[in-house]
mmCIF file of C-alpha atoms in Angstrom:
data_model
loop_
_atom_site.group_PDB
_atom_site.id
_atom_site.type_symbol
_atom_site.label_atom_id
_atom_site.label_comp_id
_atom_site.label_asym_id
_atom_site.label_seq_id
_atom_site.Cartn_x
_atom_site.Cartn_y
_atom_site.Cartn_z
ATOM 1 C CA SER A 1 0.000 0.000 0.000
ATOM 2 C CA GLN A 2 1.192 3.501 -0.847
ATOM 3 C CA ALA A 3 -0.782 5.084 1.990
ATOM 4 C CA GLN A 4 1.288 6.696 4.725
ATOM 5 C CA ASN A 5 1.242 5.574 8.350
ATOM 6 C CA CYS A 6 -1.178 7.579 10.442
ATOM 7 C CA CYS A 7 0.825 7.341 13.636
ATOM 8 C CA GLN A 8 4.271 6.731 15.081
ATOM 9 C CA SER A 9 3.070 3.958 17.394
ATOM 10 C CA VAL A 10 -0.049 2.064 18.423
ATOM 11 C CA ALA A 11 -0.205 4.181 21.585
ATOM 12 C CA THR A 12 -0.959 7.255 19.469
ATOM 13 C CA PHE A 13 -3.956 5.719 17.673
ATOM 14 C CA ALA A 14 -7.240 7.631 17.905
ATOM 15 C CA PHE A 15 -9.199 5.031 19.903
ATOM 16 C CA THR A 16 -12.988 5.378 19.787
ATOM 17 C CA PRO A 17 -14.673 4.663 23.158
ATOM 18 C CA ILE A 18 -17.573 2.225 22.876
ATOM 19 C CA PRO A 19 -20.303 1.182 25.363
ATOM 20 C CA ALA A 20 -20.749 -2.275 26.866
ATOM 21 C CA ASP A 21 -23.646 -2.974 24.484
ATOM 22 C CA PHE A 22 -22.459 -2.080 21.025
ATOM 23 C CA GLU A 23 -23.301 -3.166 17.492
ATOM 24 C CA LYS A 24 -22.030 -1.595 14.307
ATOM 25 C CA LEU A 25 -21.103 -2.404 10.725
ATOM 26 C CA LEU A 26 -17.467 -1.377 10.403
ATOM 27 C CA VAL A 27 -16.403 -0.057 7.001
ATOM 28 C CA ILE A 28 -12.679 -0.484 6.360
ATOM 29 C CA ASP A 29 -11.715 1.384 3.201
ATOM 30 C CA GLY A 30 -9.397 4.052 1.854
ATOM 31 C CA SER A 31 -10.696 6.583 4.372
ATOM 32 C CA THR A 32 -9.650 4.563 7.431
ATOM 33 C CA PRO A 33 -6.162 5.092 8.891
ATOM 34 C CA VAL A 34 -3.140 2.984 7.987
ATOM 35 C CA PHE A 35 -0.344 1.555 10.126
ATOM 36 C CA THR A 36 2.519 -0.876 9.619
ATOM 37 C CA PHE A 37 1.971 -3.810 11.976
ATOM 38 C CA GLU A 38 4.335 -6.744 12.517
ATOM 39 C CA ASP A 39 2.641 -8.624 9.673
ATOM 40 C CA GLY A 40 2.506 -5.677 7.260
ATOM 41 C CA LYS A 41 0.725 -2.440 6.509
ATOM 42 C CA SER A 42 -3.044 -2.342 6.873
ATOM 43 C CA HIS A 43 -6.051 -0.085 7.200
ATOM 44 C CA PHE A 44 -7.519 -0.476 10.681
ATOM 45 C CA VAL A 45 -10.169 0.572 13.199
ATOM 46 C CA ALA A 46 -9.368 1.082 16.903
ATOM 47 C CA PHE A 47 -11.587 1.089 19.990
ATOM 48 C CA GLN A 48 -11.334 1.775 23.700
ATOM 49 C CA LEU A 49 -13.259 -0.974 25.475
ATOM 50 C CA PRO A 50 -15.638 -0.279 28.380
ATOM 51 C CA GLN A 51 -14.088 -0.813 31.820
ATOM 52 C CA ASN A 52 -16.985 -0.742 34.309
ATOM 53 C CA SER A 53 -18.834 -3.798 33.055
ATOM 54 C CA GLY A 54 -19.028 -7.537 33.344
ATOM 55 C CA ASP A 55 -17.042 -9.804 31.053
ATOM 56 C CA LEU A 56 -17.449 -8.699 27.450
ATOM 57 C CA LYS A 57 -18.264 -11.048 24.590
ATOM 58 C CA ILE A 58 -17.054 -9.603 21.288
ATOM 59 C CA THR A 59 -18.178 -11.026 17.952
ATOM 60 C CA LEU A 60 -16.637 -10.101 14.603
ATOM 61 C CA SER A 61 -18.390 -11.120 11.388
ATOM 62 C CA ALA A 62 -16.536 -10.339 8.167
ATOM 63 C CA GLN A 63 -18.826 -10.204 5.153
ATOM 64 C CA ILE A 64 -17.796 -12.195 2.080
ATOM 65 C CA ASP A 65 -18.701 -10.812 -1.339
ATOM 66 C CA LYS A 66 -16.332 -10.739 -4.304
ATOM 67 C CA THR A 67 -13.481 -10.381 -1.800
ATOM 68 C CA LEU A 68 -12.868 -10.885 1.929
ATOM 69 C CA PHE A 69 -11.314 -8.604 4.530
ATOM 70 C CA GLN A 70 -9.936 -11.284 6.886
ATOM 71 C CA PRO A 71 -9.897 -9.622 10.317
ATOM 72 C CA LYS A 72 -7.168 -9.876 12.894
ATOM 73 C CA ALA A 73 -7.844 -8.570 16.404
ATOM 74 C CA MET A 74 -5.055 -7.100 18.520
ATOM 75 C CA LEU A 75 -5.785 -6.477 22.209
ATOM 76 C CA LEU A 76 -3.767 -4.181 24.459
ATOM 77 C CA ASP A 77 -3.735 -3.345 28.167
ATOM 78 C CA SER A 78 -4.000 0.166 29.630
ATOM 79 C CA GLN A 79 -0.292 0.761 28.947
ATOM 80 C CA PHE A 80 -0.714 -0.187 25.266
ATOM 81 C CA ARG A 81 1.152 -3.469 25.717
ATOM 82 C CA VAL A 82 -0.140 -6.258 23.452
ATOM 83 C CA THR A 83 -1.887 -8.949 25.485
ATOM 84 C CA ARG A 84 -2.804 -11.209 22.552
ATOM 85 C CA THR A 85 -3.552 -11.230 18.841
ATOM 86 C CA LEU A 86 -6.417 -13.294 17.435
ATOM 87 C CA GLY A 87 -6.268 -14.310 13.794
ATOM 88 C CA GLU A 88 -7.723 -16.999 11.571
ATOM 89 C CA ASN A 89 -7.651 -19.520 14.424
ATOM 90 C CA ILE A 90 -10.785 -17.989 15.992
ATOM 91 C CA PHE A 91 -12.693 -17.462 12.740
ATOM 92 C CA LYS A 92 -15.008 -19.975 11.110
ATOM 93 C CA TYR A 93 -16.637 -19.819 7.697
ATOM 94 C CA GLU A 94 -20.426 -19.596 7.890
ATOM 95 C CA PRO A 95 -22.300 -20.182 4.605
ATOM 96 C CA ALA A 96 -25.156 -17.921 3.513
ATOM 97 C CA LYS A 97 -28.442 -18.550 5.328
ATOM 98 C CA LEU A 98 -31.709 -16.649 5.074
ATOM 99 C CA LEU A 99 -30.822 -12.933 5.271
ATOM 100 C CA ASP A 100 -27.197 -13.545 6.214
ATOM 101 C CA GLY A 101 -24.662 -13.827 3.420
ATOM 102 C CA ASN A 102 -21.400 -15.778 3.419
ATOM 103 C CA ARG A 103 -19.195 -14.611 6.264
ATOM 104 C CA MET A 104 -16.265 -15.373 8.548
ATOM 105 C CA ASP A 105 -17.356 -15.347 12.205
ATOM 106 C CA GLY A 106 -15.118 -15.144 15.263
ATOM 107 C CA GLU A 107 -15.723 -14.384 18.914
ATOM 108 C CA PHE A 108 -13.695 -13.866 22.073
ATOM 109 C CA THR A 109 -14.224 -12.730 25.655
ATOM 110 C CA ILE A 110 -12.696 -9.835 27.602
ATOM 111 C CA ASP A 111 -12.118 -10.467 31.311
ATOM 112 C CA ARG A 112 -13.563 -7.905 33.713
ATOM 113 C CA THR A 113 -13.106 -9.789 36.983
ATOM 114 C CA TYR A 114 -11.123 -6.900 38.472
ATOM 115 C CA ILE A 115 -12.510 -3.468 37.600
ATOM 116 C CA CYS A 116 -9.900 -0.738 36.976
ATOM 117 C CA ASN A 117 -7.066 -3.278 36.896
ATOM 118 C CA PRO A 118 -4.338 -1.677 34.700
ATOM 119 C CA ASN A 119 -3.589 -5.147 33.297
ATOM 120 C CA ASN A 120 -7.094 -5.463 31.849
ATOM 121 C CA GLU A 121 -7.485 -5.588 28.100
ATOM 122 C CA THR A 122 -8.387 -1.976 27.394
ATOM 123 C CA TYR A 123 -7.963 -1.387 23.652
ATOM 124 C CA LEU A 124 -8.952 -3.319 20.527
ATOM 125 C CA VAL A 125 -7.469 -2.872 17.045
ATOM 126 C CA ILE A 126 -8.934 -4.634 13.995
ATOM 127 C CA TYR A 127 -6.862 -4.930 10.828
ATOM 128 C CA THR A 128 -5.881 -7.506 8.189
ATOM 129 C CA PRO A 129 -2.373 -8.977 7.745
ATOM 130 C CA GLU A 130 -0.742 -7.645 4.572
ATOM 131 C CA ASN A 131 1.374 -10.788 4.269
ATOM 132 C CA GLN A 132 -1.820 -12.854 3.797
ATOM 133 C CA LEU A 133 -3.450 -10.758 1.078
ATOM 134 C CA ASN A 134 -2.319 -13.218 -1.596
ATOM 135 C CA GLU A 135 -4.328 -16.025 0.029
ATOM 136 C CA THR A 136 -7.868 -17.115 -0.794
ATOM 137 C CA THR A 137 -10.822 -18.489 1.167
ATOM 138 C CA THR A 138 -13.017 -21.309 -0.137
ATOM 139 C CA ILE A 139 -16.765 -20.786 0.209
ATOM 140 C CA MET A 140 -19.665 -23.065 -0.663
ATOM 141 C CA ASN A 141 -21.084 -22.862 -4.174
ATOM 142 C CA GLU A 142 -24.566 -21.311 -4.324
ATOM 143 C CA GLY A 143 -25.843 -24.390 -6.151
ATOM 144 C CA LYS A 144 -24.639 -26.610 -3.327
ATOM 145 C CA LEU A 145 -26.282 -24.318 -0.783
ATOM 146 C CA MET A 146 -29.566 -24.528 -2.654
ATOM 147 C CA ALA A 147 -29.341 -28.312 -2.944
ATOM 148 C CA LYS A 148 -28.612 -28.583 0.768
ATOM 149 C CA SER A 149 -31.570 -26.391 1.699
ATOM 150 C CA LEU A 150 -33.878 -28.473 -0.509
ATOM 151 C CA ALA A 151 -32.373 -31.776 0.702
ATOM 152 C CA VAL A 152 -31.560 -32.888 -2.844
ATOM 153 C CA VAL A 153 -28.446 -34.448 -4.390
ATOM 154 C CA ASP A 154 -25.316 -32.287 -4.369
ATOM 155 C CA PRO A 155 -24.810 -31.110 -7.980
ATOM 156 C CA GLY A 156 -21.034 -31.387 -7.587
ATOM 157 C CA LEU A 157 -20.298 -27.783 -8.555
ATOM 158 C CA LYS A 158 -16.866 -26.333 -7.849
ATOM 159 C CA ASP A 159 -16.603 -24.129 -4.761
ATOM 160 C CA PRO A 160 -15.339 -20.605 -5.522
ATOM 161 C CA GLU A 161 -12.088 -19.218 -4.111
ATOM 162 C CA ILE A 162 -12.503 -15.714 -2.659
ATOM 163 C CA PRO A 163 -9.418 -13.458 -2.725
ATOM 164 C CA ARG A 164 -8.365 -11.392 0.292
ATOM 165 C CA SER A 165 -8.748 -7.623 0.263
ATOM 166 C CA PRO A 166 -7.293 -4.729 2.295
ATOM 167 C CA TRP A 167 -10.838 -3.288 2.452
ATOM 168 C CA GLY A 168 -14.113 -4.765 3.583
ATOM 169 C CA LEU A 169 -17.095 -4.834 5.935
ATOM 170 C CA VAL A 170 -17.046 -6.298 9.454
ATOM 171 C CA GLU A 171 -20.075 -6.513 11.731
ATOM 172 C CA MET A 172 -18.936 -5.976 15.331
ATOM 173 C CA THR A 173 -21.050 -6.794 18.384
ATOM 174 C CA VAL A 174 -20.149 -6.257 22.052
ATOM 175 C CA GLU A 175 -22.258 -7.885 24.770
ATOM 176 C CA ASP A 176 -21.986 -7.371 28.538
ATOM 177 C CA LEU A 177 -22.276 -10.935 29.860
ATOM 178 C CA SER A 178 -23.194 -9.764 33.356
ATOM 179 C CA LYS A 179 -26.566 -8.658 31.972
ATOM 180 C CA ASN A 180 -27.505 -12.192 30.966
ATOM 181 C CA ALA A 181 -30.200 -13.568 33.241
ATOM 182 C CA GLY A 182 -28.283 -16.797 33.776
ATOM 183 C CA GLN A 183 -25.131 -15.022 34.935
ATOM 184 C CA LEU A 184 -26.518 -12.510 37.408
ATOM 185 C CA ASN A 185 -25.912 -14.700 40.454
ATOM 186 C CA VAL A 186 -22.135 -15.038 40.131
ATOM 187 C CA PHE A 187 -19.505 -14.641 42.856
ATOM 188 C CA LYS A 188 -15.931 -13.842 41.879
ATOM 189 C CA PRO A 189 -13.461 -13.933 44.774
ATOM 190 C CA VAL A 190 -10.719 -11.315 45.030
ATOM 191 C CA TYR A 191 -7.978 -13.911 44.673
ATOM 192 C CA GLN A 192 -8.866 -16.971 42.711
ATOM 193 C CA GLU A 193 -5.283 -18.209 42.706
ATOM 194 C CA THR A 194 -2.374 -17.461 45.011
ATOM 195 C CA VAL A 195 0.254 -19.198 42.906
ATOM 196 C CA ALA A 196 1.519 -17.080 39.997
ATOM 197 C CA ALA A 197 -1.278 -14.659 40.744
ATOM 198 C CA ASN A 198 -0.235 -12.186 38.071
ATOM 199 C CA ALA A 199 0.241 -14.727 35.299
ATOM 200 C CA PRO A 200 -2.658 -14.339 32.834
ATOM 201 C CA ARG A 201 -4.102 -17.479 31.300
ATOM 202 C CA VAL A 202 -6.450 -18.162 28.413
ATOM 203 C CA GLU A 203 -9.675 -20.055 29.031
ATOM 204 C CA ALA A 204 -10.280 -21.962 25.828
ATOM 205 C CA ALA A 205 -14.083 -22.294 25.961
ATOM 206 C CA PRO A 206 -14.997 -18.586 25.979
ATOM 207 C CA ASN A 207 -11.604 -17.660 24.440
ATOM 208 C CA LYS A 208 -10.922 -15.318 27.359
ATOM 209 C CA LEU A 209 -7.597 -14.086 28.702
ATOM 210 C CA VAL A 210 -8.019 -14.172 32.484
ATOM 211 C CA ILE A 211 -6.292 -11.186 34.093
ATOM 212 C CA ALA A 212 -5.082 -11.321 37.703
ATOM 213 C CA PRO A 213 -5.159 -8.245 39.958
ATOM 214 C CA ALA A 214 -2.185 -5.943 39.575
ATOM 215 C CA ALA A 215 -1.458 -5.946 43.311
ATOM 216 C CA ALA A 216 -1.619 -9.721 43.668
ATOM 217 C CA THR A 217 2.081 -10.373 43.211
ATOM 218 C CA ALA A 218 3.064 -7.853 45.866
ATOM 219 C CA ALA A 219 0.485 -9.253 48.279
ATOM 220 C CA VAL A 220 1.613 -12.842 47.753
ATOM 221 C CA ALA A 221 5.275 -11.853 48.069
ATOM 222 C CA ALA A 222 4.614 -9.938 51.299
ATOM 223 C CA SER A 223 2.709 -12.898 52.727
ATOM 224 C CA ALA A 224 5.504 -15.292 51.804
ATOM 225 C CA SER A 225 8.104 -12.990 53.359
ATOM 226 C CA ALA A 226 6.141 -12.719 56.596
ATOM 227 C CA THR A 227 5.745 -16.496 56.771
ATOM 228 C CA GLN A 228 9.443 -17.022 56.180
ATOM 229 C CA SER A 229 10.376 -14.494 58.894
ATOM 230 C CA ALA A 230 8.088 -16.172 61.389
ATOM 231 C CA ALA A 231 9.674 -19.526 60.639
ATOM 232 C CA GLN A 232 13.245 -18.299 61.410
ATOM 233 C CA PRO A 233 14.589 -19.507 64.817
ATOM 234 C CA LEU A 234 15.295 -16.799 67.386
ATOM 235 C CA ALA A 235 18.960 -16.015 68.020
ATOM 236 C CA THR A 236 20.206 -17.386 71.366
ATOM 237 C CA ALA A 237 22.562 -15.235 73.459
ATOM 238 C CA THR A 238 25.863 -16.893 74.308
ATOM 239 C CA PRO A 239 26.740 -16.625 78.026
ATOM 240 C CA ALA A 240 29.920 -14.677 78.772
#
């Protein structure tokens, strides 16, 4: 791409704050900013995620037409440090059905166990890897879709290969999971783990990076130090 970088670093992106319940069709085109990421230059959109909420479920649905903008999500903490990047591994091809066209759907969860924790995932950037623009995505032939819907014999038509594009449309939905009726009665203790309390881990089922409290390491270290001091034998005076 001949477009110039918008910013010197990710930290200087113009992040758009969004609410805990958010739904929008994102248009990535020549008017959106450009930046050179580790996997190449790309147009992108950037958001500041809500902080005072329950866990957030984020769904990205990239629309497939003549081309496909294959999204990649980059998440950062409050200090603009990358916590994780989510690429093709979280996306699944969904064939056209009723009013929904062919699309690539992916979802992940943002941990909000500890409100105002500086380690929380705070920013989201959506772009497409430039080094994958020469790849294609196979979708189901319309004739096969029709045959499947009518429960008739597959006509054996060739499935089309859709090229990647630096531009495209992505439907983004954010849902506050604490507002779900089935999750209202949930207790989350202050310290779920005392071992490696600050080591984040990924829960595979909801695809959520679990963030520990920022002060946990200091608290655990202080507790360990106090225990060790108490266990030391008292010095015995030697008679003269």
